[in-house]
Short mmCIF file of C-alpha atoms in Angstrom, two decimals:
data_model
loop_
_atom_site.label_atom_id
_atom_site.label_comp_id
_atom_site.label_asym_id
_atom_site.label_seq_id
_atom_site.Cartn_x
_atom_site.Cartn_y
_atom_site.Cartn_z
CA UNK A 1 14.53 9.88 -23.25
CA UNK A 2 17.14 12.45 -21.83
CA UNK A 3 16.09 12.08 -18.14
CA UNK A 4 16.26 8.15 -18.82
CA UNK A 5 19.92 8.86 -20.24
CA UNK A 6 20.42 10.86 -17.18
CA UNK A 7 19.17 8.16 -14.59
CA UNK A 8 21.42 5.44 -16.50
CA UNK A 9 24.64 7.48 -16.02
CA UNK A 10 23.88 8.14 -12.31
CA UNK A 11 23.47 4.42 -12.04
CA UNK A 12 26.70 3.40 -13.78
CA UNK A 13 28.72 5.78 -11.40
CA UNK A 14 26.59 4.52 -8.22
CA UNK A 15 27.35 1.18 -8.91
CA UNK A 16 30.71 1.14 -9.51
CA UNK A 17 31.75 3.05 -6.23
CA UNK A 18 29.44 0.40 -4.50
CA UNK A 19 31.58 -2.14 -6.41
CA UNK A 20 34.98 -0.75 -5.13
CA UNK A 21 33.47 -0.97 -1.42
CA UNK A 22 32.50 -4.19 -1.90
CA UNK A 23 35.79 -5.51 -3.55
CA UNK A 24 37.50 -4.42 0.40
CA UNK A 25 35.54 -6.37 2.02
CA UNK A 26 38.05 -9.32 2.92
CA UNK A 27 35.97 -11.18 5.50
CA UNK A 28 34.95 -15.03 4.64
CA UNK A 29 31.50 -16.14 3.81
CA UNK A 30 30.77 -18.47 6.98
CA UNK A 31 27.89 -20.88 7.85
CA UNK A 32 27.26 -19.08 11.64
CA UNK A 33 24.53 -20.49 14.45
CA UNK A 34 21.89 -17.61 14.26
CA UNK A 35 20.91 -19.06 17.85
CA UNK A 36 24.73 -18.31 19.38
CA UNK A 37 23.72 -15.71 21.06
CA UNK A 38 21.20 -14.89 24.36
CA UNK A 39 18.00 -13.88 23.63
CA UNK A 40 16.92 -10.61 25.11
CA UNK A 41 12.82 -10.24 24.47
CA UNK A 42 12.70 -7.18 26.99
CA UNK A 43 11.34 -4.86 24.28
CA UNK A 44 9.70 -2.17 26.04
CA UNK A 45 12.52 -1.31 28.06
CA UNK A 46 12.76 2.40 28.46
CA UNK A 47 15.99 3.91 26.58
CA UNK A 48 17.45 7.46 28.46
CA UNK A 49 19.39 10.26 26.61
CA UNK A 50 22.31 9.58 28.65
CA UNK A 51 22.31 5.81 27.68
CA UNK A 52 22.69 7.05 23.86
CA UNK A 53 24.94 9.24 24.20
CA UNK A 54 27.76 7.16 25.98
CA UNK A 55 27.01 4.44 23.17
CA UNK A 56 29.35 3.88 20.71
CA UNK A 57 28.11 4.57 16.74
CA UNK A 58 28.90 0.35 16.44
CA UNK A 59 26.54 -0.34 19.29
CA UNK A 60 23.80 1.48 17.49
CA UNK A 61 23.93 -0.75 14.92
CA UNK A 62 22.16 -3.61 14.28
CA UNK A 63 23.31 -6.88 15.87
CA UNK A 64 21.63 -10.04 16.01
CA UNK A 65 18.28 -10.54 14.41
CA UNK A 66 16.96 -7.39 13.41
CA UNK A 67 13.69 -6.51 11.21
CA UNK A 68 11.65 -3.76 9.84
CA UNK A 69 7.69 -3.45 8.80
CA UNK A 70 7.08 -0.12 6.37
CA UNK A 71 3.75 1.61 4.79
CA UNK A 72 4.54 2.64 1.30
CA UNK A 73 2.17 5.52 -0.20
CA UNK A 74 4.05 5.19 -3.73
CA UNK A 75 3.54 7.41 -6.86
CA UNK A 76 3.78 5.26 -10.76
CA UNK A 77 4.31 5.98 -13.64
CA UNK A 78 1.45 4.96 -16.40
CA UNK A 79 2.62 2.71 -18.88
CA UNK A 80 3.22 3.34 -22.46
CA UNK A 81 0.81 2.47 -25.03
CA UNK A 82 0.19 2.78 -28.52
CA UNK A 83 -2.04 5.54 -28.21
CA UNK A 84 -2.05 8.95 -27.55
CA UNK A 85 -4.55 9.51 -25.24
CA UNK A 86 -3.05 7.48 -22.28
CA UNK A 87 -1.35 10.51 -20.11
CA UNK A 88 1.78 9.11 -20.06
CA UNK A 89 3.23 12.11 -18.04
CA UNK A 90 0.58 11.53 -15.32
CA UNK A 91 1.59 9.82 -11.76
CA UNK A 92 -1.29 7.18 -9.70
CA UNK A 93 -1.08 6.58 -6.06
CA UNK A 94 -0.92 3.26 -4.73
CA UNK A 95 -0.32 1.20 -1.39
CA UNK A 96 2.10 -1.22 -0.44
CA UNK A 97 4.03 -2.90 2.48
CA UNK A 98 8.32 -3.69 3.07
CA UNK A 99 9.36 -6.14 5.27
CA UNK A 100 13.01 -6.93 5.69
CA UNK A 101 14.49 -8.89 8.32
CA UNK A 102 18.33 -9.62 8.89
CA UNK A 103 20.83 -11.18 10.97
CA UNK A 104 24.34 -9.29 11.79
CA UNK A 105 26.61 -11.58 13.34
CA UNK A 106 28.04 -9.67 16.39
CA UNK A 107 31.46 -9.01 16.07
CA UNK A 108 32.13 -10.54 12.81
CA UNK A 109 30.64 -7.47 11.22
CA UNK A 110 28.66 -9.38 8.15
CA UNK A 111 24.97 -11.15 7.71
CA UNK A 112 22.26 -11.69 5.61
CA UNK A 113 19.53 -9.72 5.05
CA UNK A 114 15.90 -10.34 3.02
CA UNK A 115 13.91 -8.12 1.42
CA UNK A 116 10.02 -8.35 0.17
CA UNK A 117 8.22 -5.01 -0.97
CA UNK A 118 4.92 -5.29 -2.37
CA UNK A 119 2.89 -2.20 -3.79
CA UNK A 120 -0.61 -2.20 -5.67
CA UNK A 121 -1.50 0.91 -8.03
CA UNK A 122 -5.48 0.72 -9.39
CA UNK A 123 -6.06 3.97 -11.41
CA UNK A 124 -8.77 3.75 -13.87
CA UNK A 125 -11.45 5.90 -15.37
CA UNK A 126 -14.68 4.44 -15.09
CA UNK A 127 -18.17 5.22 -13.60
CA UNK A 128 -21.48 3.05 -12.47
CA UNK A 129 -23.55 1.94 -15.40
CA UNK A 130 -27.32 1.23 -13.80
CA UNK A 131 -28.20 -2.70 -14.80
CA UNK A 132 -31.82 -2.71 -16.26
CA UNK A 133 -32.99 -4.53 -13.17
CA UNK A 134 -31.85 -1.98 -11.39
CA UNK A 135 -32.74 -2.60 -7.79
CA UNK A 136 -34.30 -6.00 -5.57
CA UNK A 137 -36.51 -4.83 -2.67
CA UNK A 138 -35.68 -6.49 -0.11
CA UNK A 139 -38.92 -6.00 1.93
CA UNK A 140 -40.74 -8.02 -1.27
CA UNK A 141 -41.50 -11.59 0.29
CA UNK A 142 -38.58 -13.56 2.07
CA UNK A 143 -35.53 -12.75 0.39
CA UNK A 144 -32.67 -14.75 0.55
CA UNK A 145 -29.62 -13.14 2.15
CA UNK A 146 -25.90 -13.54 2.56
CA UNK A 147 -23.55 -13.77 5.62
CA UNK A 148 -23.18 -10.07 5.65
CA UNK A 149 -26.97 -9.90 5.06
CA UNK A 150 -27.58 -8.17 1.72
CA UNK A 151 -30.72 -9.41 -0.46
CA UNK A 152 -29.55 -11.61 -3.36
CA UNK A 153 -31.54 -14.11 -5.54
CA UNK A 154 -29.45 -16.72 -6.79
CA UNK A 155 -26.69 -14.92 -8.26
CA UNK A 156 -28.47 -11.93 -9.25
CA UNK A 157 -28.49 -10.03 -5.87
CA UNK A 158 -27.91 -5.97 -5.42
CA UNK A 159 -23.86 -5.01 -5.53
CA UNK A 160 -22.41 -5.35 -2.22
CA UNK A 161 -22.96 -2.34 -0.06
CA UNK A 162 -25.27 -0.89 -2.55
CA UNK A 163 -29.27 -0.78 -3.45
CA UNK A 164 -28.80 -1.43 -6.93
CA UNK A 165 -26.97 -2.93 -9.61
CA UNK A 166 -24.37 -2.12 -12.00
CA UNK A 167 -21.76 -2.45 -13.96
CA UNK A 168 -18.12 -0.64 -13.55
CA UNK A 169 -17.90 0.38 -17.14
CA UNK A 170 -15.07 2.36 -18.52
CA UNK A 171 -10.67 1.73 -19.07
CA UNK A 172 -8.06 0.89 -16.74
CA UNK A 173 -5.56 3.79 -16.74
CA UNK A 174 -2.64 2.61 -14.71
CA UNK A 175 -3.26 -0.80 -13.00
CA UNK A 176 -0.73 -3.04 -11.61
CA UNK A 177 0.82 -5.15 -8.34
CA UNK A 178 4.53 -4.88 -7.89
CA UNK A 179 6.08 -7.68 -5.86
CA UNK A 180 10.10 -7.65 -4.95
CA UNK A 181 12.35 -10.51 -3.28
CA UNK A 182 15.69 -9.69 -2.47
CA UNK A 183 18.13 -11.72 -0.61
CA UNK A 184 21.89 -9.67 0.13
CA UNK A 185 24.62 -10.35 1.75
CA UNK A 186 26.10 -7.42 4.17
CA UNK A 187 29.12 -6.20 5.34
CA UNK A 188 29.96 -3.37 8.04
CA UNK A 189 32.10 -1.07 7.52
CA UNK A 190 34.60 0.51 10.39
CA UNK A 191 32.70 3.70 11.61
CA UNK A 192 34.02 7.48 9.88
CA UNK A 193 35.35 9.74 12.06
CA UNK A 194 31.81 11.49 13.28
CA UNK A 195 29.78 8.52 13.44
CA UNK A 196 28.97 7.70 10.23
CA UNK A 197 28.95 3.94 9.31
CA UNK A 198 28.61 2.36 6.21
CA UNK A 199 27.14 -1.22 4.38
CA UNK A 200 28.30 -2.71 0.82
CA UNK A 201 25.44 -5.39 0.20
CA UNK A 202 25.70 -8.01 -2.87
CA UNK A 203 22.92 -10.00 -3.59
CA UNK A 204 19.79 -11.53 -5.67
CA UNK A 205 16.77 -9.82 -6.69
CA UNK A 206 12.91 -11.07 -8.06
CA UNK A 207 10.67 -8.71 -9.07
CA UNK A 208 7.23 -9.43 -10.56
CA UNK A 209 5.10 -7.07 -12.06
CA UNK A 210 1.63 -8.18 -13.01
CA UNK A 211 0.29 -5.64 -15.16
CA UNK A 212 -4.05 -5.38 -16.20
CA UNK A 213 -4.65 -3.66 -19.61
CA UNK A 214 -8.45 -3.80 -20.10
CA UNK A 215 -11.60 -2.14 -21.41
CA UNK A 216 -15.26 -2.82 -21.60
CA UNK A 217 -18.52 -1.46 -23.15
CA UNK A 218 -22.14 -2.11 -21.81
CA UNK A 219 -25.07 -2.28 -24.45
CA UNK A 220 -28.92 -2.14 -23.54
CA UNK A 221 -31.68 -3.35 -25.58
CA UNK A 222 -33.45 -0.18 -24.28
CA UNK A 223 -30.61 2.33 -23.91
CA UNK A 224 -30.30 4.94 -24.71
CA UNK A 225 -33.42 6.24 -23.73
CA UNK A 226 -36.49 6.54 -25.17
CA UNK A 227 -37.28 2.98 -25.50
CA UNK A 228 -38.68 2.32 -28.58
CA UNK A 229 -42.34 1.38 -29.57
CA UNK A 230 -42.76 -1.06 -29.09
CA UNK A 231 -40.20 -1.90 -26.84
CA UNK A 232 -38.34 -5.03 -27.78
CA UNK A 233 -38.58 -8.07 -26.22
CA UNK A 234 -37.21 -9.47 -24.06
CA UNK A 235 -35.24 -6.50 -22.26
CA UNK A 236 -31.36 -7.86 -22.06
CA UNK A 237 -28.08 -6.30 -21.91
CA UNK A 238 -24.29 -6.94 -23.24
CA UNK A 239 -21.32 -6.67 -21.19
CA UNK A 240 -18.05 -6.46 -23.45
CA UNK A 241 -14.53 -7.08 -21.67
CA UNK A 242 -11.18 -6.91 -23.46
CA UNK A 243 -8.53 -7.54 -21.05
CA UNK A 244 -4.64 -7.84 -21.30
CA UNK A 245 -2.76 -9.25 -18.94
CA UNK A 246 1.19 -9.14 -18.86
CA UNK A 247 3.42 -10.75 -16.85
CA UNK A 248 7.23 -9.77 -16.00
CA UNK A 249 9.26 -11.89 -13.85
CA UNK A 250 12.77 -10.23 -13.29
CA UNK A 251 15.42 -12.17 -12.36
CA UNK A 252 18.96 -10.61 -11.82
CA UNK A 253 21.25 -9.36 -9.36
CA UNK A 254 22.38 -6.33 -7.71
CA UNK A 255 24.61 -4.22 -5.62
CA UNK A 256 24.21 -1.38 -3.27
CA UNK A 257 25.32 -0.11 0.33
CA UNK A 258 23.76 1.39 3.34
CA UNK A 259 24.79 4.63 5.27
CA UNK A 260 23.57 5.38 8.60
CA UNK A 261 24.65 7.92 11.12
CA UNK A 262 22.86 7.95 14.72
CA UNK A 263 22.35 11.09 16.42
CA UNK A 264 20.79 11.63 20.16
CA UNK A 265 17.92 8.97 19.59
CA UNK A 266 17.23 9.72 15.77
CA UNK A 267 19.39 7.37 13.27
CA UNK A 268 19.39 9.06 9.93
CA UNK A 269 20.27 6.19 7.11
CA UNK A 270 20.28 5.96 3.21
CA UNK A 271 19.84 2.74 1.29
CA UNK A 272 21.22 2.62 -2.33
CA UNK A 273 20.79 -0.55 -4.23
CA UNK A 274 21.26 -0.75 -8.36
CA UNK A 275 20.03 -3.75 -9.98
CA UNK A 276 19.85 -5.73 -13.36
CA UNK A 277 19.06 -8.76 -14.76
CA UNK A 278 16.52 -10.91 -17.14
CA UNK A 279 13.01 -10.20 -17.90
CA UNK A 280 10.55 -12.93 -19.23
CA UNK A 281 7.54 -11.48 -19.95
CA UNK A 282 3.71 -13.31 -20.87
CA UNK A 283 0.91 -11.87 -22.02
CA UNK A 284 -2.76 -12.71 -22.24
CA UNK A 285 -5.63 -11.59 -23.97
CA UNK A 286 -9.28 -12.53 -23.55
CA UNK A 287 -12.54 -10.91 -24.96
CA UNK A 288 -15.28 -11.59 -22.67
CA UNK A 289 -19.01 -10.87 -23.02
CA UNK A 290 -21.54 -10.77 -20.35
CA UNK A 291 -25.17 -11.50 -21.81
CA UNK A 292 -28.75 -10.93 -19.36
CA UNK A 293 -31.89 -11.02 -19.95
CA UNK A 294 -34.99 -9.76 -17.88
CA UNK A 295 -38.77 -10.91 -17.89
CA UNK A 296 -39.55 -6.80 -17.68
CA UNK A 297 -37.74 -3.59 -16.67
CA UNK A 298 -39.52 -2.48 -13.87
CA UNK A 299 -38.13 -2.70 -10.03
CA UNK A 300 -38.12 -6.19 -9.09
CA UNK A 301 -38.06 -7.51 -12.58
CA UNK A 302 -36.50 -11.34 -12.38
CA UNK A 303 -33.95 -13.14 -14.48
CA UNK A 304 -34.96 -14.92 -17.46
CA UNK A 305 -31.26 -16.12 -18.55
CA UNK A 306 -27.77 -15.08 -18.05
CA UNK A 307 -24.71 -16.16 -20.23
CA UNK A 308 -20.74 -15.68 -19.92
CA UNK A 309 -18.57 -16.49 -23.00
CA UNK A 310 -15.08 -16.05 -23.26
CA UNK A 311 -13.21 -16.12 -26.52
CA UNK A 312 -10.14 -18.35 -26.62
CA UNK A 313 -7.19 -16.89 -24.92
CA UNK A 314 -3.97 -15.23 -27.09
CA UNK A 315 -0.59 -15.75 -25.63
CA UNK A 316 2.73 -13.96 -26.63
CA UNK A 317 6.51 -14.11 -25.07
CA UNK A 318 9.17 -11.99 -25.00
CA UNK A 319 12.19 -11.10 -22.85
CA UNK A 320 14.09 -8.49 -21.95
CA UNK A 321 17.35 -6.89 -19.82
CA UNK A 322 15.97 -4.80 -17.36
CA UNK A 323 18.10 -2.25 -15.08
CA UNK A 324 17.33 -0.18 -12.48
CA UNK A 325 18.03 1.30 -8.78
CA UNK A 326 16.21 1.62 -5.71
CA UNK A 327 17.17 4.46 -3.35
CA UNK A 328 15.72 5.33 0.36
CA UNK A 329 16.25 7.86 2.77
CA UNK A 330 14.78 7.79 5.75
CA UNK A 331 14.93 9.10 9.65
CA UNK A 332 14.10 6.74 12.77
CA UNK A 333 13.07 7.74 16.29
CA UNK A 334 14.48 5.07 19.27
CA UNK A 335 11.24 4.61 21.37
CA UNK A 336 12.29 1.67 23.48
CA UNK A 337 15.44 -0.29 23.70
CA UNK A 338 14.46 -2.24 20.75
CA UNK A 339 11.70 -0.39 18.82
CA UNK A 340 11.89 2.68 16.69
CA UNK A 341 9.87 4.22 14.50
CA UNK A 342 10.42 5.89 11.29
CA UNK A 343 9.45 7.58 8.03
CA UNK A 344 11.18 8.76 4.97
CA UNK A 345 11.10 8.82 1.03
CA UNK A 346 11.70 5.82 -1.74
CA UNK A 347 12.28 5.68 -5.45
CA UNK A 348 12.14 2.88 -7.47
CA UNK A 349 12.59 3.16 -11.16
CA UNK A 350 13.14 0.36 -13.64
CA UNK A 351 14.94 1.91 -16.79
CA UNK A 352 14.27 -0.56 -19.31
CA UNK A 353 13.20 -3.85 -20.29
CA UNK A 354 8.85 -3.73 -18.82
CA UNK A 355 6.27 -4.83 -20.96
CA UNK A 356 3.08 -2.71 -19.98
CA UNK A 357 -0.37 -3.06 -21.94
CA UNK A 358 0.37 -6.13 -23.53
CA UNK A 359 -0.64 -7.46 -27.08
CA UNK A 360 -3.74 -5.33 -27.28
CA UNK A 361 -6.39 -5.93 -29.88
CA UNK A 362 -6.04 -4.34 -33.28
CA UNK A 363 -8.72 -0.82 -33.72
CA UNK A 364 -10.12 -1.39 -29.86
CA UNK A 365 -7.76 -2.40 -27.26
CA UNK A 366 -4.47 -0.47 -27.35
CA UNK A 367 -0.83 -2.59 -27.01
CA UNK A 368 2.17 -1.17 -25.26
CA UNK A 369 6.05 -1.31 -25.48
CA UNK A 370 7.62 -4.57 -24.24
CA UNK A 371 10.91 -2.49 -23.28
CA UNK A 372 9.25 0.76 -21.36
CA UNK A 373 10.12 2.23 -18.19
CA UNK A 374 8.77 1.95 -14.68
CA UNK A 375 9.20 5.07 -11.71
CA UNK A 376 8.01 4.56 -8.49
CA UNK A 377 8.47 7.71 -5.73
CA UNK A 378 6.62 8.19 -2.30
CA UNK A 379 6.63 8.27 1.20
CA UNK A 380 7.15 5.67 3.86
CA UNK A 381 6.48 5.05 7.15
CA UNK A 382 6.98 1.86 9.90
CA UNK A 383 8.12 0.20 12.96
CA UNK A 384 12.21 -0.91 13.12
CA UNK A 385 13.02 -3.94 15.79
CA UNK A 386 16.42 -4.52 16.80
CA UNK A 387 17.29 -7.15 18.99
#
C-alpha cells in the first residue's frame, strides 16, 4: 500500500540519521556499580521555580536510577483476512501499561535502559444468546452459592453478575494482547545551544503478539420459536466454537534516540526508535462444540447431561522479517524533586511480516495474511521518578 511505502521510506531516513549519532558515540561499554552512588529517597521534597531555573539542562536529566509507569489508551488496526466483510479500515480501542526503568551513570553520560509495554485490544461483535434454562431462582430451596455469593448448582449456576444464562454468541472482530521487551543501551549527548539534549540508544527488542481469530453458532432444539408439536424431547442445545489462534514472537534489534528539552518545570521529550528483526509465527485451530441437555424448559428446569468435545488441534508455521518504528511525544510536569507527571501521544506500527487470523477453516472460518501490517496510535498518560 502507498501509505505503507510512505512509512518505510520515513523509516529508512530515521534510522540512518540515528545510525550516524550513534556511530559518534566514542565512550567504552563498562561494567559500572549501580550502587556507587548515595541514595537520596526524599521524594516529596518540594521543587521552587527558582531552583529550575538556575539548573543546568544536564542536571535535568536523568541520573542514577530512573523509571517511568504509563496508561496507554491505544487505537489498532484490524487484521487482514480473507474476506471482505472484516472492516479493515476500522480502528478498536484497547488498554495497556509501559514501564521502563534505567540507570545513567553520572558523569559518564551512558546506561542501560529496559523497556516492557503491554496493550490488550478485545473488539468483537457479538450479543447474549438466552440458554434454554434460562434462569435458577435462588429463593427455590437452599441453593448452593459461591465466594462472591451467586446461586450455582454444580456447574450450571446463573452467569456471574447476571440472573440468567447465556451464551456470548457472535465473531471476534479485532482481538489481540501485544507484549514488548526492549533492552538499549544509551548515550547522552552534549546539550544544543538552548537546552536541547539528545540520546542515540542501540539495543534488543521482543515483541509477542498473540492474536484470537474465532467464531461460534448456538443451535436450540426449540429455537426458533414456535416450538414444535410436539415438542421434542429432551430440550438440548449446541454450542459451536471455531477458534484460531496465532502466535508471533519477534525477535530483532533496533535503533533510535531521545530528545528532550526542559523548560520552567515542564520537560518536553520525543522518543524515536525503528526496529527489525525475525518473526516465527504458530497457529492453532480447534473446533469446539458445547452439547446440554435439560429435563424441561421452564424456569428452574435441571441438567440432564452436558458434553464438551474438541476436535483435534491443526498446527501451521511460518516466519517472517518484520520492520517497524515506535515514536512518542510527550510533555512532563516536575511535581516534587523526584516525581513528575506526564501525558502525550504514541505510535506503533509494524510494517510487515504479522500473521493475523491464522489458518482459518475452509467455507466458515476466514484465514488471514501471514505478512500484514500492524498500527497502533493513542494517548498516554503516567508518573516519571528520577532519582
Amino acid at each position: 500500500m502507498s501509505v505503507r511505502k510512505l512509512a518505510s521510506g520515513v523509516l529508512a531516513a530515521l534510522a540512518l540519521l540515528s545510525g550516524a549519532a550513534i556511530a559518534d558515540a566514542k565512550d567504552p561499554i563498562n561494567v559500572v556499580d549501580p550502587f556507587e552512588f548515595d541514595p537520596d529517597f526524599r521524594w516529596f521534597e518540594p521543587v521552587y521555580d527558582l531552583d529550575l531555573a538556575d539548573m543546568k539542562p544536564e542536571k535535568r536529566a536523568h541520573t542514577g536510577w530512573f523509571a517511568t509507569y504509563d496508561r496507554l489508551n491505544l487505537y489498532a488496526g484490524r487484521p487482514e483476512l480473507f474476506r471482505p466483510d472484516t472492516g479493515e479500515n476500522r480502528l478498536d480501542g484497547g488498554w495497556g501499561n509501559r514501564y521502563e526503568v534505567g540507570f545513567m551513570l553520572p558523569g559518564d553520560k551512558h546506561g542501560w535502559m529496559f523497556n516492557w509495554t503491554k496493550l490488550d485490544v478485545l473488539a468483537a461483535d457479538t450479543f447474549q444468546q438466552e440458554r434454554l434454562n434460562r434462569f435458577i431462582d435462588p429463593t427455590d430451596g437452599f441453593p448452593i452459592t459461591n465466594t462472591f455469593g451467586f446461586p450455582i448448582r454444580g456447574g450450571e449456576g446463573n452467569n456471574l453478575g447476571y440472573d440468567f444464562r447465556f451464551y456470548n454468541v457472535g465473531k471476534t472482530l479485532n482481538v489481540f494482547k501485544y507484549q514488548s521487551y526492549e533492552l538499549n543501551k544509551t548515550w547522552r549527548m552534549t546539550p544544543y545551544h538552548y537546552g536541547g539534549i539528545a540520546e542515540p540508544l542501540i539495543g534488543l527488542r521482543y515483541m509477542k503478539l498473540r492474536d484470537i481469530n474465532s467464531f461460534n453458532q448456538y443451535e436450540s432444539s426449540i429455537y426458533p420459536p414456535p416450538p414444535p408439536d410436539p415438542p421434542v424431547e429432551p430440550p438440548a442445545e449446541t454450542l459451536t466454537t471455531q477458534k484460531d489462534v496465532t502466535l508471533n514472537d519477534m525477535f530483532g534489534g533496533q535503533i533510535g534516540f531521545r530528545y528532550f528539552k526542559p523548560h520552567n518545570r515542564y520537560v518536553l521529550s520525543t522518543d524515536f526508535r525503528a526496529f527489525f528483526g525475525g518473526n516465527w509465527q504458530s497457529s492453532k485451530f480447534q473446533r469446539i462444540i458445547d452439547y446440554t441437555e435439560y429435563d424441561g424448559v421452564e424456569v428452574g428446569s435441571e441438567v440432564v447431561s452436558m458434553s464438551t468435545t474438541e476436535t483435534p488441534a491443526v498446527f501451521s508455521e511460518n516466519s517472517e522479517f518484520y520492520f517497524g518504528y515506535d515514536v512518542r511525544a510527550e510533555l512532563s510536569y516536575q511535581l516534587t524533586k523526584m516525581l513528575s507527571v506526564r501525558t502525550g501521544m504514541q505510535a506503533i506500527q509494524i510494517g510487515r511480516g504479522v500473521w493475523r487470523g491464522g489458518q482459518g477453516s475452509p467455507g466458515q472460518l476466514a484465514g488471514g495474511a501471514k505478512d500484514q501490517g500492524l498500527f497502533m496510535f493513542g494517548a498516554t498518560f503516567g508518573l516519571n521518578f528520577n532519582h
